CSV table of C-alpha atoms and ligand atoms in Angstrom, one decimal:
chain,number,residue,atom,x,y,z
A,1,MET,CA,13.1,-84.7,-10.9
A,2,ALA,CA,11.9,-88.3,-10.9
A,3,SER,CA,9.2,-88.8,-8.3
A,4,SER,CA,10.1,-88.5,-4.7
A,5,THR,CA,10.6,-92.4,-3.6
A,6,ILE,CA,10.6,-91.2,0.3
A,7,ASN,CA,8.0,-90.7,2.4
A,8,ARG,CA,8.7,-86.8,2.5
A,9,ASP,CA,5.4,-86.4,5.4
A,10,ARG,CA,7.1,-88.7,7.6
A,11,LEU,CA,10.9,-87.2,7.4
A,12,LEU,CA,9.4,-83.5,8.2
A,13,LYS,CA,7.6,-85.4,11.1
A,14,ARG,CA,10.7,-86.8,12.0
A,15,HIS,CA,12.9,-83.8,12.0
A,16,ALA,CA,10.5,-82.0,14.2
A,17,LEU,CA,10.4,-84.8,16.7
A,18,MET,CA,14.2,-84.6,17.2
A,19,ALA,CA,14.2,-81.0,17.3
A,20,THR,CA,11.9,-81.2,20.9
A,21,PHE,CA,15.4,-83.6,22.5
A,22,GLY,CA,17.3,-80.8,23.7
A,23,ASP,CA,14.9,-78.1,22.7
A,24,THR,CA,16.8,-74.3,23.7
A,25,GLY,CA,13.7,-72.2,22.8
A,26,ARG,CA,15.6,-70.6,20.3
A,27,GLY,CA,15.9,-72.5,17.4
A,28,GLY,CA,18.7,-74.4,18.6
A,29,VAL,CA,19.2,-77.9,20.3
A,30,ILE,CA,22.1,-78.2,23.6
A,31,ARG,CA,22.1,-82.2,22.9
A,32,PRO,CA,25.4,-83.1,24.1
A,33,ALA,CA,26.8,-86.9,23.3
A,34,LEU,CA,25.5,-89.1,26.3
A,35,SER,CA,23.5,-85.8,27.8
A,36,ALA,CA,19.6,-87.3,29.0
A,37,GLU,CA,18.7,-85.5,25.8
A,38,GLU,CA,20.7,-87.0,23.1
A,39,THR,CA,19.4,-90.7,25.1
A,40,GLN,CA,15.9,-89.4,24.5
A,41,ALA,CA,16.5,-88.7,20.2
A,42,ARG,CA,18.2,-92.0,20.7
A,43,ARG,CA,15.5,-93.8,22.5
A,44,ALA,CA,12.9,-92.2,20.3
A,45,ILE,CA,14.8,-93.7,17.1
A,46,LEU,CA,15.1,-97.0,18.2
A,47,ASP,CA,11.5,-97.6,19.9
A,48,ILE,CA,10.7,-96.8,16.5
A,49,ALA,CA,13.3,-98.9,14.3
A,50,ARG,CA,12.2,-102.0,17.0
A,51,GLU,CA,8.1,-101.0,15.5
A,52,ARG,CA,9.4,-101.9,11.9
A,53,GLY,CA,11.4,-104.6,13.3
A,54,PHE,CA,14.5,-104.0,12.6
A,55,ALA,CA,17.5,-104.8,14.8
A,56,CYS,CA,19.2,-102.7,17.0
A,57,SER,CA,22.9,-103.2,18.4
A,58,VAL,CA,25.4,-101.6,20.1
A,59,ASP,CA,29.0,-101.2,20.0
A,60,PRO,CA,31.4,-101.2,23.1
A,61,ILE,CA,32.1,-97.4,22.6
A,62,GLY,CA,28.0,-96.5,22.2
A,63,ASN,CA,27.7,-95.9,18.8
A,64,LEU,CA,24.3,-97.6,17.7
A,65,PHE,CA,23.6,-99.8,14.4
A,66,ILE,CA,20.0,-100.3,13.1
A,67,ARG,CA,19.7,-103.0,10.3
A,68,ARG,CA,17.2,-104.1,8.0
A,69,SER,CA,18.2,-107.4,7.0
A,70,GLY,CA,19.3,-108.4,3.8
A,71,ILE,CA,19.1,-111.7,1.5
A,72,LYS,CA,22.6,-112.3,1.9
A,73,ASN,CA,22.5,-111.0,6.0
A,74,HIS,CA,25.7,-112.6,6.5
A,75,SER,CA,27.2,-110.3,4.2
A,76,ALA,CA,29.2,-106.9,5.2
A,77,PRO,CA,26.5,-104.3,5.8
A,78,LEU,CA,25.5,-101.0,3.7
A,79,ARG,CA,25.9,-98.5,6.4
A,80,ILE,CA,24.7,-95.1,6.2
A,81,GLY,CA,24.1,-92.4,9.1
A,82,SER,CA,25.5,-89.8,11.4
A,83,HIS,CA,25.1,-88.7,14.8
A,84,LEU,CA,22.8,-87.1,17.1
A,85,ASP,CA,24.7,-85.3,19.6
A,86,SER,CA,24.8,-81.6,19.3
A,87,GLN,CA,27.1,-78.4,19.9
A,88,ILE,CA,26.7,-76.8,23.3
A,89,PRO,CA,24.0,-74.5,21.8
A,90,GLY,CA,23.8,-76.5,18.3
A,91,GLY,CA,21.6,-76.4,15.5
A,92,ASN,CA,18.7,-78.6,14.6
A,93,TYR,CA,20.3,-79.8,11.0
A,94,ASP,CA,23.8,-80.8,11.9
A,95,GLY,CA,24.5,-85.0,12.3
A,96,VAL,CA,20.6,-85.5,12.9
A,97,TYR,CA,19.6,-84.7,9.4
A,98,GLY,CA,22.4,-87.3,8.6
A,99,VAL,CA,20.5,-89.6,10.9
A,100,LEU,CA,17.0,-89.1,9.6
A,101,ALA,CA,18.1,-89.0,5.8
A,102,ALA,CA,19.4,-92.8,6.6
A,103,PHE,CA,16.6,-93.7,9.2
A,104,GLU,CA,14.2,-92.7,6.2
A,105,VAL,CA,15.6,-94.5,3.9
A,106,LEU,CA,15.5,-97.9,5.8
A,107,GLU,CA,11.5,-97.2,6.5
A,108,THR,CA,11.3,-96.5,2.6
A,109,LEU,CA,13.2,-100.0,1.9
A,110,ALA,CA,10.5,-101.7,4.0
A,111,ASP,CA,7.2,-99.7,2.7
A,112,GLN,CA,8.3,-100.8,-0.5
A,113,SER,CA,9.5,-104.7,0.3
A,114,VAL,CA,13.0,-104.4,-1.4
A,115,SER,CA,14.6,-107.1,-1.0
A,116,SER,CA,17.9,-105.9,-0.9
A,117,ILE,CA,21.0,-108.6,-1.3
A,118,ARG,CA,23.2,-107.0,1.7
A,119,PRO,CA,21.6,-105.6,5.0
A,120,VAL,CA,21.2,-102.5,5.4
A,121,GLU,CA,21.9,-100.3,8.5
A,122,VAL,CA,22.0,-97.3,9.8
A,123,VAL,CA,24.8,-96.1,12.4
A,124,ILE,CA,23.9,-93.7,15.0
A,125,TRP,CA,27.6,-92.0,15.7
A,126,ASN,CA,28.8,-91.7,19.4
A,127,ASN,CA,30.4,-88.2,20.0
A,128,GLU,CA,31.2,-87.0,17.1
A,129,GLU,CA,30.7,-83.2,17.9
A,130,GLY,CA,33.3,-84.2,20.9
A,131,ALA,CA,31.8,-80.4,22.9
A,132,ARG,CA,31.3,-82.7,25.8
A,133,PHE,CA,33.8,-85.3,25.7
A,134,ALA,CA,37.0,-84.8,23.4
A,135,PRO,CA,38.0,-85.9,21.0
A,136,THR,CA,35.4,-85.0,18.4
A,137,THR,CA,34.5,-88.1,16.1
A,138,MET,CA,35.1,-90.0,19.0
A,139,GLY,CA,32.9,-92.9,18.6
A,140,SER,CA,33.9,-93.8,14.4
A,141,ALA,CA,37.7,-93.1,15.6
A,142,VAL,CA,37.3,-95.8,18.0
A,143,HIS,CA,35.4,-97.9,15.4
A,144,ALA,CA,38.2,-97.2,13.3
A,145,GLY,CA,41.0,-98.4,15.8
A,146,ALA,CA,42.5,-94.7,15.2
A,147,LEU,CA,41.7,-93.7,19.0
A,148,SER,CA,41.7,-96.7,21.9
A,149,LEU,CA,39.0,-97.9,23.7
A,150,ALA,CA,40.1,-97.7,27.0
A,151,ASP,CA,41.6,-93.9,26.1
A,152,ALA,CA,37.5,-92.9,25.0
A,153,LEU,CA,36.0,-94.4,28.2
A,154,ASN,CA,38.7,-93.0,30.3
A,155,SER,CA,37.7,-89.3,28.9
A,156,ARG,CA,36.3,-86.9,31.2
A,157,ASP,CA,33.8,-83.7,30.6
A,158,GLY,CA,33.7,-80.3,32.3
A,159,GLU,CA,32.4,-82.3,35.6
A,160,ASP,CA,34.9,-84.7,35.5
A,161,LEU,CA,32.7,-87.2,34.8
A,162,ARG,CA,34.0,-90.3,33.2
A,163,LEU,CA,32.4,-91.0,29.4
A,164,GLU,CA,32.4,-95.4,30.6
A,165,ASP,CA,30.4,-94.1,33.7
A,166,GLU,CA,28.2,-92.2,31.4
A,167,LEU,CA,27.8,-94.4,28.7
A,168,ALA,CA,26.9,-97.4,30.8
A,169,ARG,CA,24.3,-95.0,32.9
A,170,ARG,CA,22.4,-94.4,29.5
A,171,LEU,CA,22.8,-97.2,27.8
A,172,ASN,CA,20.2,-98.6,30.5
A,173,ASP,CA,17.8,-96.0,29.4
A,174,LEU,CA,18.1,-97.3,25.7
A,175,GLY,CA,15.8,-101.1,26.3
A,176,SER,CA,17.5,-103.7,24.9
A,177,LEU,CA,20.1,-103.9,22.5
A,178,THR,CA,22.7,-106.6,21.3
A,179,GLN,CA,26.3,-106.1,21.7
A,180,ILE,CA,28.8,-106.0,18.9
A,181,PRO,CA,32.3,-106.4,18.6
A,182,LEU,CA,34.4,-102.8,18.0
A,183,GLY,CA,35.1,-102.9,14.1
A,184,THR,CA,32.9,-105.0,12.5
A,185,GLU,CA,33.2,-104.7,8.6
A,186,SER,CA,31.3,-101.9,6.5
A,187,PHE,CA,30.7,-102.9,2.5
A,188,GLY,CA,30.3,-99.5,2.1
A,189,TYR,CA,29.4,-96.1,4.1
A,190,ILE,CA,27.3,-92.8,3.0
A,191,GLU,CA,26.7,-90.2,5.1
A,192,ALA,CA,24.0,-87.2,4.1
A,193,HIS,CA,25.3,-83.9,6.0
A,194,ILE,CA,24.3,-80.1,5.6
A,195,GLU,CA,27.7,-78.4,4.4
A,196,GLN,CA,28.4,-75.9,7.1
A,197,GLY,CA,29.8,-74.1,4.8
A,198,PRO,CA,28.4,-71.2,2.2
A,199,LEU,CA,29.4,-72.8,-0.9
A,200,LEU,CA,26.2,-74.7,-2.5
A,201,GLU,CA,24.0,-72.0,-1.4
A,202,SER,CA,25.7,-69.6,-3.2
A,203,ALA,CA,25.9,-71.5,-6.2
A,204,ASP,CA,22.2,-72.3,-6.0
A,205,THR,CA,22.6,-76.2,-6.0
A,206,PRO,CA,20.7,-78.6,-3.8
A,207,ILE,CA,23.3,-81.0,-3.7
A,208,GLY,CA,27.1,-81.5,-2.7
A,209,VAL,CA,29.2,-84.5,-4.5
A,210,VAL,CA,31.9,-84.7,-1.7
A,211,THR,CA,35.0,-85.6,-2.8
A,212,GLY,CA,37.3,-85.4,1.0
A,213,ILE,CA,37.7,-84.3,4.1
A,214,GLN,CA,40.2,-82.0,5.3
A,215,GLY,CA,42.7,-83.3,7.7
A,216,ILE,CA,42.5,-82.1,11.8
A,217,ILE,CA,44.6,-82.7,14.2
A,218,GLN,CA,43.4,-81.3,18.2
A,219,PHE,CA,45.7,-80.6,21.3
A,220,ASN,CA,45.5,-79.9,24.9
A,221,VAL,CA,47.7,-77.0,26.0
A,222,THR,CA,48.4,-77.0,29.8
A,223,VAL,CA,50.1,-73.9,31.7
A,224,ILE,CA,50.8,-74.7,35.2
A,225,GLY,CA,52.3,-71.5,36.9
A,226,GLU,CA,51.6,-70.5,40.9
A,227,GLU,CA,49.0,-68.9,42.4
A,228,ALA,CA,50.0,-65.7,44.5
A,229,HIS,CA,48.5,-62.6,45.7
A,230,ALA,CA,47.2,-59.9,42.9
A,231,GLY,CA,47.9,-56.9,45.3
A,232,THR,CA,51.2,-58.2,46.9
A,233,THR,CA,53.1,-60.0,44.3
A,234,PRO,CA,55.5,-58.2,41.8
A,235,ARG,CA,55.5,-59.0,38.3
A,236,SER,CA,58.9,-60.3,38.9
A,237,ARG,CA,58.0,-63.0,41.1
A,238,ARG,CA,54.7,-64.4,39.0
A,239,LYS,CA,54.4,-67.8,37.8
A,240,ASP,CA,51.1,-66.5,36.0
A,241,ALA,CA,49.6,-69.0,34.1
A,242,LEU,CA,47.4,-66.8,32.0
A,243,ALA,CA,49.7,-64.4,31.0
A,244,ALA,CA,51.9,-67.0,29.6
A,245,ALA,CA,49.2,-68.8,27.8
A,246,LEU,CA,48.0,-65.9,26.1
A,247,ALA,CA,51.9,-64.8,25.1
A,248,LEU,CA,52.3,-68.4,23.9
A,249,ILE,CA,48.6,-68.3,21.8
A,250,ASP,CA,50.0,-65.3,20.4
A,251,GLU,CA,53.0,-66.9,18.9
A,252,ILE,CA,51.1,-70.0,17.6
A,253,ARG,CA,48.5,-67.9,16.1
A,254,THR,CA,51.7,-65.6,14.2
A,255,LEU,CA,52.3,-69.3,12.8
A,256,THR,CA,48.8,-70.0,11.3
A,257,ASN,CA,48.0,-66.6,10.0
A,258,ASP,CA,48.7,-67.6,6.1
A,259,THR,CA,47.7,-65.1,3.5
A,260,GLU,CA,45.6,-67.3,1.2
A,261,ASP,CA,43.6,-67.7,4.6
A,262,GLU,CA,43.0,-71.9,4.4
A,263,ILE,CA,44.3,-72.6,7.5
A,264,ARG,CA,42.0,-73.1,10.5
A,265,PHE,CA,43.4,-72.4,13.3
A,266,THR,CA,40.8,-72.3,16.6
A,267,ILE,CA,40.8,-72.4,19.9
A,268,GLY,CA,37.8,-73.1,21.5
A,269,ARG,CA,38.3,-73.6,25.3
A,270,LEU,CA,39.8,-71.8,27.3
A,271,THR,CA,39.7,-72.6,31.2
A,272,VAL,CA,41.7,-70.2,34.2
A,273,ALA,CA,42.2,-71.6,37.7
A,274,PRO,CA,41.2,-70.8,40.4
A,275,GLY,CA,39.6,-68.2,38.9
A,276,ALA,CA,39.3,-65.7,41.2
A,277,PRO,CA,39.5,-62.2,40.7
A,278,ASN,CA,42.2,-60.9,43.3
A,279,THR,CA,44.3,-64.6,42.9
A,280,VAL,CA,47.1,-64.9,40.2
A,281,PRO,CA,46.1,-67.9,37.8
A,282,SER,CA,47.9,-70.9,38.3
A,283,LYS,CA,46.6,-73.2,36.0
A,284,VAL,CA,45.2,-72.9,32.2
A,285,VAL,CA,43.9,-75.8,29.8
A,286,PHE,CA,43.2,-74.8,26.5
A,287,THR,CA,42.8,-76.4,23.5
A,288,ILE,CA,43.9,-76.1,19.7
A,289,ASP,CA,41.6,-77.4,16.4
A,290,LEU,CA,44.0,-77.1,13.3
A,291,ARG,CA,42.6,-78.3,10.4
A,292,HIS,CA,43.9,-78.3,6.4
A,293,PRO,CA,43.5,-80.0,3.0
A,294,ASP,CA,47.2,-80.6,2.5
A,295,GLU,CA,48.6,-83.5,4.4
A,296,GLU,CA,52.5,-81.8,4.2
A,297,ARG,CA,51.1,-78.8,5.6
A,298,LEU,CA,49.1,-80.3,8.5
A,299,GLY,CA,52.0,-82.4,9.7
A,300,SER,CA,54.9,-79.2,9.4
A,301,LEU,CA,52.0,-76.6,11.5
A,302,HIS,CA,51.4,-79.8,13.9
A,303,VAL,CA,55.2,-79.8,14.5
A,304,ARG,CA,56.0,-76.0,14.7
A,305,ILE,CA,53.1,-75.8,17.4
A,306,SER,CA,54.7,-78.6,19.3
A,307,GLU,CA,58.0,-77.3,18.9
A,308,SER,CA,56.7,-73.6,20.0
A,309,CYS,CA,54.5,-75.3,23.0
A,310,LYS,CA,57.7,-77.1,24.4
A,311,ASN,CA,60.4,-74.6,23.8
A,312,PHE,CA,58.5,-71.7,25.2
A,313,VAL,CA,60.4,-69.7,27.2
A,314,SER,CA,58.3,-68.8,30.5
A,315,PRO,CA,58.3,-69.3,34.0
A,316,CYS,CA,55.6,-71.9,33.8
A,317,GLU,CA,55.2,-75.3,32.7
A,318,ILE,CA,53.9,-75.7,29.3
A,319,THR,CA,52.8,-79.4,27.8
A,320,ALA,CA,51.1,-79.6,24.7
A,321,VAL,CA,48.8,-83.6,24.4
A,322,THR,CA,47.9,-84.0,20.8
A,323,THR,CA,44.8,-86.2,21.6
A,324,LEU,CA,43.1,-86.3,17.5
A,325,ASN,CA,45.5,-86.9,14.6
A,326,SER,CA,43.6,-87.4,11.2
A,327,PRO,CA,45.2,-86.7,7.8
A,328,PRO,CA,42.8,-85.4,4.6
A,329,VAL,CA,41.1,-88.2,3.1
A,330,LYS,CA,39.8,-89.2,-0.3
A,331,PHE,CA,36.4,-90.5,-0.7
A,332,ASP,CA,35.5,-93.5,-3.4
A,333,CYS,CA,35.5,-92.5,-7.1
A,334,ASN,CA,32.5,-94.8,-7.5
A,335,VAL,CA,30.4,-93.7,-4.7
A,336,MET,CA,31.0,-90.3,-5.9
A,337,ALA,CA,30.0,-91.7,-9.2
A,338,ALA,CA,26.9,-93.7,-8.0
A,339,ILE,CA,25.7,-90.2,-6.3
A,340,GLU,CA,26.2,-88.1,-9.7
A,341,LYS,CA,24.7,-91.0,-11.5
A,342,HIS,CA,21.4,-90.5,-9.8
A,343,ALA,CA,21.7,-86.9,-9.0
A,344,ASP,CA,21.4,-86.4,-12.9
A,345,GLN,CA,18.6,-89.1,-13.3
A,346,SER,CA,16.7,-87.3,-10.8
A,347,GLY,CA,17.2,-83.8,-12.9
A,348,ILE,CA,19.0,-82.8,-9.4
A,349,LYS,CA,22.1,-79.9,-9.5
A,350,HIS,CA,25.2,-81.3,-8.3
A,351,MET,CA,28.7,-80.2,-8.3
A,352,LYS,CA,31.8,-81.6,-6.6
A,353,ILE,CA,33.3,-80.1,-3.0
A,354,ALA,CA,35.7,-81.4,-0.6
A,355,SER,CA,34.2,-80.4,3.2
A,356,GLY,CA,35.7,-78.1,5.4
A,357,ALA,CA,34.1,-79.7,8.4
A,358,THR,CA,34.9,-83.3,9.7
A,359,HIS,CA,32.5,-86.1,9.8
A,360,ASP,CA,32.5,-90.0,10.9
A,361,ALA,CA,32.7,-90.5,7.4
A,362,LYS,CA,36.5,-89.6,7.9
A,363,PHE,CA,37.1,-92.8,9.2
A,364,MET,CA,34.9,-94.8,7.5
A,365,ALA,CA,36.9,-93.9,4.7
A,366,GLY,CA,39.6,-96.0,5.7
A,367,LEU,CA,38.1,-99.3,5.6
A,368,CYS,CA,35.9,-99.5,2.9
A,369,PRO,CA,34.2,-97.2,0.4
A,370,THR,CA,32.7,-94.1,1.4
A,371,GLY,CA,30.9,-90.8,-0.1
A,372,MET,CA,28.9,-87.6,1.7
A,373,ILE,CA,25.8,-86.4,0.5
A,374,PHE,CA,26.0,-82.3,1.3
A,375,ILE,CA,22.7,-80.5,1.3
A,376,PRO,CA,23.1,-76.5,1.7
A,377,CYS,CA,22.5,-74.6,4.8
A,378,ARG,CA,21.5,-71.2,4.8
A,379,ASP,CA,24.2,-68.7,4.8
A,380,GLY,CA,26.6,-71.5,5.3
A,381,ILE,CA,26.0,-71.0,9.2
A,382,SER,CA,26.8,-74.3,11.5
A,383,HIS,CA,27.3,-74.4,15.1
A,384,ASN,CA,25.3,-72.0,16.0
A,385,GLU,CA,21.6,-72.0,16.9
A,386,ARG,CA,20.6,-69.8,13.9
A,387,GLU,CA,21.6,-73.1,11.8
A,388,TRP,CA,18.5,-73.4,9.2
A,389,ALA,CA,18.3,-75.9,5.8
A,390,GLU,CA,15.5,-75.8,3.5
A,391,PHE,CA,13.3,-78.8,4.0
A,392,GLU,CA,12.8,-79.4,-0.2
A,393,HIS,CA,16.8,-79.9,0.1
A,394,MET,CA,16.4,-82.2,3.3
A,395,ALA,CA,14.0,-85.1,1.1
A,396,CYS,CA,16.6,-84.0,-2.2
A,397,GLY,CA,19.1,-85.1,0.1
A,398,ALA,CA,17.6,-88.2,1.7
A,399,ASP,CA,15.7,-89.1,-1.7
A,400,LEU,CA,18.8,-89.2,-3.5
A,401,LEU,CA,20.7,-91.4,-0.6
A,402,MET,CA,17.9,-93.6,-1.0
A,403,ARG,CA,18.7,-94.2,-4.9
A,404,VAL,CA,21.8,-94.8,-4.4
A,405,VAL,CA,21.8,-97.3,-1.5
A,406,LYS,CA,18.8,-99.4,-3.4
A,407,GLN,CA,21.8,-99.6,-6.3
A,408,LEU,CA,24.7,-100.4,-3.5
A,409,CYS,CA,22.9,-102.9,-1.4
A,410,MET,CA,21.8,-104.8,-4.7
A,411,SER,CA,25.1,-105.7,-5.4
A,412,ASP,CA,26.8,-109.1,-3.9
B,1,HGY,O1,34.3,-80.4,14.2
B,1,HGY,C1,33.7,-80.6,12.8
B,1,HGY,O2,33.7,-80.7,11.9
B,1,HGY,C2,32.4,-81.5,13.4
B,1,HGY,O3,31.1,-80.7,12.6
B,1,HGY,N1,32.0,-82.0,14.2
B,2,MN,MN1,28.2,-83.3,11.8
B,3,MN,MN1,29.5,-80.1,13.9
């Protein structure tokens, strides 16, 4: 492989630093969006950026942009990046690897005094995971106009805290940032990320050239019944919200049991109120995360599940709200070709791969030429504290990102 252009020791050091923010002591992190821990991680990167003379700015939904100027500094920037928020708990690679790889590229450009035609910006998206505030990929969805700023600011976490208030609170801890408007233009976008699946590892291939991302639809389903005494109320007189929710979930799950095992159907959160062992539940709220690579199939599942919720016969009241509806995307052929070309020139084995996980690159694909570079993760495990990637692969992915950026940022 051609000699590495990035500073491997620095990448390793930065990764170890990031792992301290929200460290659970079990190998993973708890670093939800707009938490103190994520804010510390963001602040740490911004402080290094300021030391390096990079310009730091923020948009109204809390996405951060760290810019290294180009000769034509008013041209649209080439953007690279990912997210720093994690699942609750999550691993030390999902998102953070892409931010560190991108930041390493920016620092290497500065070390080598590369005069790029276009500015290059690292983007740290706000709330990619959607673990605390729904939906997932919130920051990039608002940037792309796929989710209204008002709806995003209005979302609430499990303690009923509003995102807008949390954002305002945390911005104070990030030091001075230039405010920029939503939706500023990008010349292109490339995101490095762990695969979060087993394919690269089983193919013994260090680099995935990502072809696109499958479609994703997220719902919130609310079932309203009536509190009643667990000992005295006969079944015939109950409006049992949990019994209704479980029967509805059973019906929906049957719709998604495809033989080819391509549909990804997940109920990741279910809350029951009032939650007393001897009171019949009056309210259940559960989430649905539905994914499929085929837009038509996903669309018809969306309709069927919504109809199931609407027509479900029960003494309770059921409402299903779609909180995210994002069709599959294909990445840009020229960006994919650039990734493949530089992987070949560096003598790195690579393969094309579609992404099962969603990423901020999904919304960027609708705005500018976009691509992703995957590296393997052990056993394909992610959204789990056992998530782990080989440093060799991390360095290889960052180096490849560097080479692609060097090519693309030189174009007028
Ligand atoms: O949900 C996802 O696919 C992403 O990892 N947040
Ligand atoms: Mn991610
Ligand atoms: Mn994730």
